Short mmCIF file of C-alpha atoms and ligand atoms in Angstrom, two decimals:
data_model
loop_
_atom_site.label_atom_id
_atom_site.label_comp_id
_atom_site.label_asym_id
_atom_site.label_seq_id
_atom_site.Cartn_x
_atom_site.Cartn_y
_atom_site.Cartn_z
CA UNK T 868 52.39 93.97 104.95
CA UNK T 869 53.92 93.37 108.38
CA UNK T 870 52.57 95.86 110.94
CA UNK T 871 56.06 96.31 112.46
CA UNK T 872 57.19 99.90 112.18
CA UNK T 873 53.74 101.25 111.26
CA UNK T 874 51.00 102.73 113.46
CA UNK T 875 47.63 100.90 113.68
CA UNK T 876 45.45 101.31 110.59
CA UNK T 877 48.27 102.73 108.49
CA UNK T 878 47.64 102.66 104.75
CA UNK T 879 50.40 102.91 102.19
CA UNK T 880 50.32 106.44 100.68
CA UNK T 881 51.70 105.45 97.26
CA UNK T 882 52.45 102.28 95.38
CA UNK T 883 56.07 102.89 94.47
CA UNK T 884 59.16 104.51 95.92
CA UNK T 885 62.59 104.83 94.33
CA UNK T 886 65.52 103.30 96.15
CA UNK T 887 69.12 103.37 94.97
CA UNK T 888 68.32 103.16 91.29
CA UNK T 889 65.22 100.96 91.39
CA UNK T 890 61.50 101.39 91.74
CA UNK T 891 60.29 99.29 94.66
CA UNK T 892 56.98 98.81 96.42
CA UNK T 893 56.56 101.57 99.05
CA UNK T 894 57.00 99.07 101.91
CA UNK T 895 60.28 97.82 100.44
CA UNK T 896 62.03 101.21 100.54
CA UNK T 897 64.18 100.32 103.55
CA UNK T 898 67.59 100.99 105.03
CA UNK T 899 69.21 98.78 107.64
CA UNK T 900 68.89 99.66 111.35
CA UNK T 901 72.68 99.76 111.62
CA UNK T 902 72.94 102.34 108.82
CA UNK T 903 74.46 105.69 109.78
CA UNK T 904 71.31 107.37 108.50
CA UNK T 905 69.48 105.67 111.37
CA UNK T 906 72.13 105.61 114.10
CA UNK T 907 73.55 109.10 113.55
CA UNK T 908 70.91 110.95 111.55
CA UNK T 909 73.48 111.03 108.73
CA UNK T 910 71.17 111.83 105.88
CA UNK T 911 70.12 114.88 103.95
CA UNK T 912 67.02 115.60 101.95
CA UNK T 913 64.93 117.92 99.86
CA UNK T 914 61.19 118.40 100.10
CA UNK T 915 59.78 119.00 96.62
CA UNK T 916 56.23 119.69 95.47
CA UNK T 917 54.32 118.79 92.36
CA UNK T 918 51.08 120.63 91.51
CA UNK T 919 48.17 119.24 89.53
CA UNK T 920 46.75 121.52 86.83
CA UNK T 921 43.21 120.34 86.17
CA UNK T 922 42.59 122.24 82.92
CA UNK T 923 45.77 120.93 81.33
CA UNK T 924 45.58 117.51 83.04
CA UNK T 925 49.21 118.01 83.87
CA UNK T 926 51.35 117.51 86.96
CA UNK T 927 54.05 120.17 87.35
CA UNK T 928 57.16 119.70 89.50
CA UNK T 929 58.20 123.01 91.02
CA UNK T 930 61.82 124.22 90.78
CA UNK T 931 63.34 120.74 90.73
CA UNK T 932 66.73 121.99 89.49
CA UNK T 933 67.01 124.40 92.42
CA UNK T 934 66.18 121.60 94.87
CA UNK T 935 68.73 119.25 93.34
CA UNK T 936 71.35 122.01 93.38
CA UNK T 937 70.71 122.51 97.10
CA UNK T 938 70.83 118.74 97.71
CA UNK T 939 74.22 118.54 96.03
CA UNK T 940 75.44 121.58 97.99
CA UNK T 941 74.41 119.89 101.23
CA UNK T 942 76.18 116.71 100.09
CA UNK T 943 79.33 118.64 99.25
CA UNK T 944 79.54 120.03 102.78
CA UNK T 945 79.03 116.56 104.27
CA UNK T 946 81.40 114.93 101.75
CA UNK T 947 78.59 112.58 100.85
CA UNK T 948 79.01 111.17 97.33
CA UNK T 949 76.31 109.08 95.72
CA UNK T 950 76.52 107.08 92.50
CA UNK T 951 73.78 109.23 90.90
CA UNK T 952 73.94 112.55 89.07
CA UNK T 953 71.43 115.39 89.33
CA UNK T 954 70.07 114.22 85.96
CA UNK T 955 69.60 110.67 87.30
CA UNK T 956 67.65 111.97 90.29
CA UNK T 957 65.55 114.35 88.17
CA UNK T 958 64.63 111.46 85.87
CA UNK T 959 63.77 109.28 88.88
CA UNK T 960 61.52 112.02 90.34
CA UNK T 961 59.55 112.39 87.10
CA UNK T 962 59.26 108.63 86.59
CA UNK T 963 58.19 108.03 90.18
CA UNK T 964 55.29 110.47 89.85
CA UNK T 965 54.39 108.94 86.48
CA UNK T 966 54.52 105.38 87.81
CA UNK T 967 52.34 106.29 90.79
CA UNK T 968 49.87 107.86 88.33
CA UNK T 969 49.35 110.90 90.53
CA UNK T 970 46.60 113.22 89.29
CA UNK T 971 46.67 115.43 92.37
CA UNK T 972 49.13 117.60 94.31
CA UNK T 973 52.05 115.59 95.63
CA UNK T 974 54.93 116.06 98.04
CA UNK T 975 58.26 114.34 97.40
CA UNK T 976 61.31 113.70 99.50
CA UNK T 977 64.60 113.23 97.76
CA UNK T 978 67.08 111.82 100.26
CA UNK T 979 70.72 110.92 100.17
CA UNK T 980 72.24 109.05 103.05
CA UNK T 981 75.11 107.23 104.65
CA UNK T 982 74.21 103.55 104.91
CA UNK T 983 76.08 100.72 106.58
CA UNK T 984 79.84 101.00 107.04
CA UNK T 985 82.68 102.81 108.73
CA UNK T 986 81.31 105.61 110.93
CA UNK T 987 84.20 107.99 110.31
CA UNK T 988 84.77 107.35 106.63
CA UNK T 989 83.52 109.22 103.58
CA UNK T 990 85.13 106.71 101.22
CA UNK T 991 82.58 104.75 99.15
CA UNK T 992 84.79 101.67 99.61
CA UNK T 993 84.25 101.91 103.39
CA UNK T 994 80.71 103.20 103.80
CA UNK T 995 77.63 102.88 101.60
CA UNK T 996 76.21 106.15 100.27
CA UNK T 997 72.88 106.07 98.52
CA UNK T 998 69.72 107.92 97.57
CA UNK T 999 65.98 107.32 97.77
CA UNK T 1000 62.81 109.15 96.81
CA UNK T 1001 59.26 108.98 98.08
CA UNK T 1002 56.19 110.78 96.75
CA UNK T 1003 52.83 111.03 98.51
CA UNK T 1004 49.55 112.82 97.74
CA UNK T 1005 49.40 116.18 99.49
CA UNK T 1006 46.13 118.13 99.34
CA UNK T 1007 46.17 121.77 100.42
CA UNK T 1008 45.39 122.10 104.16
CA UNK T 1009 42.70 124.57 105.40
CA UNK T 1010 45.30 126.62 107.36
CA UNK T 1011 46.44 128.17 104.06
CA UNK T 1012 43.10 130.02 104.18
CA UNK T 1013 42.56 130.45 107.90
CA UNK T 1014 46.11 131.01 109.17
CA UNK T 1015 47.81 129.67 112.30
CA UNK T 1016 48.55 130.74 115.87
CA UNK T 1017 52.24 130.84 116.78
CA UNK T 1018 54.38 131.24 119.87
CA UNK T 1019 58.00 132.27 120.19
CA UNK T 1020 59.88 129.19 121.20
CA UNK T 1021 62.24 129.03 124.16
CA UNK T 1022 64.34 126.65 122.03
CA UNK T 1023 67.06 128.39 120.04
CA UNK T 1024 67.57 128.03 116.29
CA UNK T 1025 70.68 126.01 115.37
CA UNK T 1026 73.62 128.02 114.06
CA UNK T 1027 76.32 127.82 111.41
CA UNK T 1028 78.95 127.29 114.14
CA UNK T 1029 77.23 124.25 115.60
CA UNK T 1030 74.91 122.61 113.13
CA UNK T 1031 74.67 124.59 109.91
CA UNK T 1032 71.05 125.27 108.87
CA UNK T 1033 72.35 125.68 105.30
CA UNK T 1034 72.91 121.90 105.16
CA UNK T 1035 69.45 120.38 104.89
CA UNK T 1036 70.29 117.48 107.18
CA UNK T 1037 67.68 115.27 108.83
CA UNK T 1038 69.58 115.81 112.11
CA UNK T 1039 68.73 119.54 111.97
CA UNK T 1040 65.12 118.62 112.55
CA UNK T 1041 65.74 117.70 116.17
CA UNK T 1042 65.15 121.31 117.29
CA UNK T 1043 62.14 121.32 114.99
CA UNK T 1044 60.76 118.39 116.94
CA UNK T 1045 61.47 119.99 120.34
CA UNK T 1046 60.04 123.38 119.44
CA UNK T 1047 56.98 121.99 117.65
CA UNK T 1048 56.13 119.63 120.47
CA UNK T 1049 56.48 122.46 122.99
CA UNK T 1050 54.25 124.71 120.87
CA UNK T 1051 51.56 122.04 120.46
CA UNK T 1052 51.61 121.03 124.14
CA UNK T 1053 51.12 124.72 125.01
CA UNK T 1054 48.15 125.01 122.65
CA UNK T 1055 49.72 126.77 119.64
CA UNK T 1056 49.87 125.55 116.06
CA UNK T 1057 53.50 126.37 115.45
CA UNK T 1058 56.70 127.79 116.97
CA UNK T 1059 58.80 130.68 115.71
CA UNK T 1060 62.49 130.48 116.54
CA UNK T 1061 65.00 133.14 117.52
CA UNK T 1062 68.68 132.67 116.78
CA UNK T 1063 71.59 132.80 119.26
CA UNK T 1064 71.57 136.61 119.01
CA UNK T 1065 67.87 136.85 119.78
CA UNK T 1066 66.91 137.81 116.21
CA UNK T 1067 63.97 136.23 114.48
CA UNK T 1068 65.21 133.30 112.40
CA UNK T 1069 62.43 131.14 111.00
CA UNK T 1070 59.71 128.65 111.80
CA UNK T 1071 60.66 124.99 112.27
CA UNK T 1072 59.91 124.04 108.64
CA UNK T 1073 59.58 127.35 106.88
CA UNK T 1074 60.96 130.84 106.44
CA UNK T 1075 59.08 133.92 107.54
CA UNK T 1076 58.02 137.29 106.14
CA UNK T 1077 56.47 140.20 108.01
CA UNK T 1078 54.77 143.36 106.77
CA UNK T 1079 55.26 146.53 108.84
CA UNK T 1080 53.81 149.84 107.69
CA UNK T 1081 53.55 148.51 104.14
CA UNK T 1082 57.17 147.27 104.05
CA UNK T 1083 57.73 143.57 103.39
CA UNK T 1084 60.64 142.19 105.43
CA UNK T 1085 62.33 138.79 105.72
CA UNK T 1086 65.38 137.77 107.81
CA UNK T 1087 68.82 137.60 106.19
CA UNK T 1088 70.27 134.34 104.88
CA UNK T 1089 72.91 134.78 107.63
CA UNK T 1090 70.23 134.75 110.37
CA UNK T 1091 70.43 130.94 110.70
CA UNK T 1092 67.76 130.15 108.17
CA UNK T 1093 67.69 127.47 105.53
CA UNK T 1094 68.38 129.15 102.19
CA UNK T 1095 64.80 128.68 101.17
CA UNK T 1096 63.76 128.30 97.55
CA UNK T 1097 60.27 129.61 98.29
CA UNK T 1098 61.70 132.68 100.04
CA UNK T 1099 63.76 133.48 96.92
CA UNK T 1100 60.68 132.88 94.74
CA UNK T 1101 58.60 135.31 96.81
CA UNK T 1102 61.29 138.00 96.78
CA UNK T 1103 61.00 137.84 92.97
CA UNK T 1104 57.21 137.75 92.91
CA UNK T 1105 56.83 140.71 95.28
CA UNK T 1106 59.03 142.76 92.97
CA UNK T 1107 57.75 141.57 89.60
CA UNK T 1108 54.06 140.98 90.27
CA UNK T 1109 53.11 143.19 93.21
CA UNK T 1110 55.54 146.03 92.50
CA UNK T 1111 56.61 145.87 96.13
CA UNK T 1112 60.24 145.65 97.12
CA UNK T 1113 60.81 143.12 99.88
CA UNK T 1114 63.65 143.96 102.26
CA UNK T 1115 66.09 141.43 103.68
CA UNK T 1116 67.15 142.54 107.18
CA UNK T 1117 67.32 141.40 110.78
CA UNK T 1118 64.02 141.30 112.65
CA UNK T 1119 63.62 141.77 116.42
CA UNK T 1120 61.24 139.64 118.47
CA UNK T 1121 59.03 142.61 119.35
CA UNK T 1122 58.58 143.47 115.68
CA UNK T 1123 56.55 140.27 115.44
CA UNK T 1124 54.14 141.72 118.00
CA UNK T 1125 53.76 144.94 115.99
CA UNK T 1126 53.66 143.48 112.48
CA UNK T 1127 50.56 144.14 110.37
CA UNK T 1128 50.95 140.81 108.60
CA UNK T 1129 53.11 137.69 109.03
CA UNK T 1130 53.30 134.58 106.90
CA UNK T 1131 55.46 131.49 106.70
CA UNK T 1132 56.78 130.19 103.41
CA UNK T 1133 58.31 126.94 102.28
CA UNK T 1134 57.81 124.10 99.87
CA UNK T 1135 55.78 122.13 102.40
CA UNK T 1136 54.17 125.10 104.17
CA UNK T 1137 53.53 126.94 100.90
CA UNK T 1138 52.30 130.36 102.11
CA UNK T 1139 50.75 130.00 105.54
CA UNK T 1140 49.40 133.13 107.23
CA UNK T 1141 50.16 133.71 110.93
CA UNK T 1142 47.23 135.37 112.70
CA UNK T 1143 48.64 135.62 116.24
CA UNK T 1144 52.00 135.48 118.03
CA UNK T 1145 52.09 134.72 121.76
CA UNK T 1146 48.31 135.31 121.71
CA UNK T 1147 48.72 138.89 120.43
CA UNK T 1148 46.76 139.35 117.19
CA UNK T 1149 48.80 140.06 114.08
CA UNK T 1150 47.27 143.28 112.71
CA UNK T 1151 43.53 142.91 113.26
CA UNK T 1152 43.89 139.15 113.72
CA UNK T 1153 42.73 138.35 110.19
CA UNK T 1154 44.80 137.30 107.19
CA UNK T 1155 46.26 140.47 105.65
CA UNK T 1156 45.77 141.78 102.11
CA UNK T 1157 49.41 141.50 100.94
CA UNK T 1158 49.46 137.92 102.20
CA UNK T 1159 46.34 137.13 100.18
CA UNK T 1160 47.77 138.80 97.08
CA UNK T 1161 51.11 137.00 97.23
CA UNK T 1162 49.28 133.69 97.84
CA UNK T 1163 47.20 134.22 94.72
CA UNK T 1164 50.21 135.08 92.53
CA UNK T 1165 52.24 132.19 93.96
CA UNK T 1166 49.58 129.51 93.55
CA UNK T 1167 48.88 130.59 89.96
CA UNK T 1168 52.58 130.40 89.15
CA UNK T 1169 53.25 127.00 90.75
CA UNK T 1170 50.14 125.42 89.23
CA UNK T 1171 51.15 126.48 85.73
CA UNK T 1172 48.43 129.13 85.39
CA UNK T 1173 50.84 131.96 84.58
CA UNK T 1174 52.78 131.37 81.32
CA UNK T 1175 55.55 133.65 82.53
CA UNK T 1176 56.57 131.20 85.24
CA UNK T 1177 56.22 127.93 83.34
CA UNK T 1178 60.01 127.92 83.18
CA UNK T 1179 59.95 126.99 86.90
CA UNK T 1180 57.93 123.86 86.19
CA UNK T 1181 58.74 120.42 84.86
CA UNK T 1182 55.75 118.51 83.41
CA UNK T 1183 55.34 114.83 84.28
CA UNK T 1184 52.90 113.69 81.58
CA UNK T 1185 53.16 113.61 77.77
CA UNK T 1186 56.93 113.96 77.68
N1 LIG R 1017 63.46 126.38 106.75
C1 LIG R 1017 63.41 125.08 107.10
C2 LIG R 1017 64.04 124.66 108.37
C3 LIG R 1017 62.79 124.15 106.26
O1 LIG R 1017 62.74 122.87 106.60
C4 LIG R 1017 62.19 124.60 105.07
C5 LIG R 1017 61.47 123.62 104.18
N2 LIG R 1017 62.34 123.01 103.26
C6 LIG R 1017 62.27 125.95 104.73
C7 LIG R 1017 62.91 126.82 105.60
C8 LIG R 1017 61.73 126.46 103.43
O2 LIG R 1017 62.61 126.08 102.41
P1 LIG R 1017 62.09 125.84 100.92
O3 LIG R 1017 61.35 127.07 100.56
O4 LIG R 1017 63.31 125.68 100.12
O5 LIG R 1017 61.23 124.65 100.96
#
């Protein structure tokens, strides 16, 4: 493998990737430097998780249909048309995990992108439009247990009038980069972002819930958030499993300072507790009890340990 484009000591995380209809060696999953994906950030993606169930020796893909629906919604808004259906991509996702022989938790990225061609065109005769998928092992990080320390970023969350958060475009992650770097340089784990009206929006890669006086609250889908699949899942689980109604409403910055519990949620982030904001402890500074309970219900469901929610899961092996 040529070392160009890789940091020193880099090891390939998986044997195969899927690129425009073919399985290729991970290092061969390439797009050209003149592609619009590279020069303009003209690509969209989904982050998807697969969970290993040890007792069943089964790998379960979580809510793949919902992710592919959102991918195709993002593509619709960008007028990006690829020569693959949702069914084609679903089959490729399953086969990629199978081919890589994963027997552990994995994280996938399903991307569609503008390749080489006319910069202004959305006509497949003028500009290449394709899709690619990668899958890598993804063990659970210790912060799921311990929680993280957050700051409120001075960077503003993007908005529907400028760069719609509802489109899951790679270009949207520029503010993510700025806010995360600022947070890390200042000694925090993660940033929380306010929107153009000063309301709490979300974290760079995840949505957010707070608990105040026993009430579970999450920002509205019109507060410049990504329409998160995990957020929708948790709204259901709070109701059905914890008998707790979660409220969708706007949240002020100072409510973060007074919250009893805060956690982030997302496919990648899973359920990550927040134990301080701007160095003020959340509650007593320890992970709260509702957070622990929703984590337990969620992880059982996604790992295939609760029969009721097996309908969310697509098995990879023995099909
Ligand atoms: N917001 C942003 C900006 C994200 O990148 C993510 C992760 N996809 C989320 C929220 C959570 O979305 P989901 O639960 O669908 O993964």
